PDB file of C-alpha atoms in Angstrom:
ATOM      1  CA  MET U  20       0.257   0.224  -0.195  1.00 47.00           C
ATOM      2  CA  ALA U  21       2.850   2.706   0.811  1.00 53.00           C
ATOM      3  CA  GLY U  22       4.191   2.073  -2.864  1.00 59.00           C
ATOM      4  CA  SER U  23       1.564   2.985  -4.287  1.00 68.00           C
ATOM      5  CA  THR U  24       0.804   6.423  -2.328  1.00 66.00           C
ATOM      6  CA  HIS U  25       4.515   6.915  -2.873  1.00 70.00           C
ATOM      7  CA  GLY U  26       3.050   6.299  -6.361  1.00 89.00           C
ATOM      8  CA  SER U  27       0.151   8.533  -5.602  1.00 93.00           C
ATOM      9  CA  ALA U  28       2.122  11.216  -4.352  1.00 94.00           C
ATOM     10  CA  ALA U  29       4.366  11.445  -7.141  1.00 94.00           C
ATOM     11  CA  ARG U  30       1.529  11.719  -9.626  1.00 96.00           C
ATOM     12  CA  LEU U  31       0.131  14.847  -7.519  1.00 97.00           C
ATOM     13  CA  ARG U  32       3.951  16.507  -7.854  1.00 97.00           C
ATOM     14  CA  ARG U  33       4.072  16.384 -11.511  1.00 97.00           C
ATOM     15  CA  GLU U  34       0.128  17.336 -11.883  1.00 98.00           C
ATOM     16  CA  ALA U  35       1.688  20.345 -10.414  1.00 98.00           C
ATOM     17  CA  ALA U  36       4.413  20.586 -12.032  1.00 98.00           C
ATOM     18  CA  LYS U  37       2.405  20.415 -15.138  1.00 98.00           C
ATOM     19  CA  ALA U  38      -0.317  23.033 -13.799  1.00 98.00           C
ATOM     20  CA  ARG U  39       2.859  25.145 -13.375  1.00 97.00           C
ATOM     21  CA  LEU U  40       4.086  24.991 -16.724  1.00 97.00           C
ATOM     22  CA  LEU U  41       0.719  25.622 -18.194  1.00 97.00           C
ATOM     23  CA  ALA U  42       0.582  28.597 -16.411  1.00 97.00           C
ATOM     24  CA  HIS U  43       3.561  30.068 -16.877  1.00 95.00           C
ATOM     25  CA  ASN U  44       2.335  30.037 -20.816  1.00 95.00           C
ATOM     26  CA  ALA U  45      -1.246  31.018 -19.856  1.00 96.00           C
ATOM     27  CA  PRO U  46      -3.233  33.422 -22.484  1.00 94.00           C
ATOM     28  CA  ASP U  47      -4.581  35.502 -19.601  1.00 97.00           C
ATOM     29  CA  GLU U  48      -3.990  36.436 -15.910  1.00 97.00           C
ATOM     30  CA  GLY U  49      -7.376  34.132 -14.626  1.00 97.00           C
ATOM     31  CA  GLU U  50      -6.322  31.391 -16.852  1.00 97.00           C
ATOM     32  CA  ARG U  51      -2.719  31.881 -14.887  1.00 98.00           C
ATOM     33  CA  ASP U  52      -3.968  32.454 -11.085  1.00 98.00           C
ATOM     34  CA  ARG U  53      -6.625  28.586 -11.833  1.00 98.00           C
ATOM     35  CA  LEU U  54      -3.333  26.878 -12.727  1.00 98.00           C
ATOM     36  CA  VAL U  55      -1.197  27.911  -9.943  1.00 98.00           C
ATOM     37  CA  ALA U  56      -4.076  27.541  -7.802  1.00 98.00           C
ATOM     38  CA  MET U  57      -4.376  24.131  -9.037  1.00 98.00           C
ATOM     39  CA  ALA U  58      -0.804  23.814  -9.163  1.00 98.00           C
ATOM     40  CA  ALA U  59      -0.739  24.560  -5.241  1.00 98.00           C
ATOM     41  CA  MET U  60      -3.965  22.406  -4.838  1.00 98.00           C
ATOM     42  CA  PHE U  61      -1.989  19.405  -5.706  1.00 98.00           C
ATOM     43  CA  GLU U  62       1.172  20.060  -3.835  1.00 98.00           C
ATOM     44  CA  ARG U  63      -0.850  20.354  -0.689  1.00 98.00           C
ATOM     45  CA  GLU U  64      -2.510  17.123  -1.105  1.00 97.00           C
ATOM     46  CA  ALA U  65       1.119  15.569  -1.951  1.00 97.00           C
ATOM     47  CA  GLN U  66       2.091  17.206   0.780  1.00 96.00           C
ATOM     48  CA  ALA U  67       0.051  15.432   3.479  1.00 96.00           C
ATOM     49  CA  ILE U  68       0.566  11.733   1.394  1.00 94.00           C
ATOM     50  CA  ASP U  69       3.561  12.600   2.775  1.00 93.00           C
ATOM     51  CA  GLU U  70       3.137  13.227   6.183  1.00 94.00           C
ATOM     52  CA  ALA U  71       0.687  10.613   6.400  1.00 92.00           C
ATOM     53  CA  LEU U  72       3.268   8.129   5.490  1.00 90.00           C
ATOM     54  CA  ARG U  73       5.922   9.361   7.830  1.00 89.00           C
ATOM     55  CA  GLY U  74       3.236   8.856  10.527  1.00 85.00           C
ATOM     56  CA  GLN U  75       2.724   5.312  10.012  1.00 78.00           C
ATOM     57  CA  SER U  76       6.400   4.515   9.661  1.00 63.00           C
TER      58      SER U  76
END
């Protein structure tokens, strides 16, 4: 289970990186803000997974 959970955190971080890249190339400020917020959400979720796993160790 922990392996798949680590995989989930890694997937979330990849999605955050994609969102940041898209934000960098966004055509308008509203889209950029939305993508930056999405990236931050993915990072928070990945961090929560990592913290939960450390608590189980």
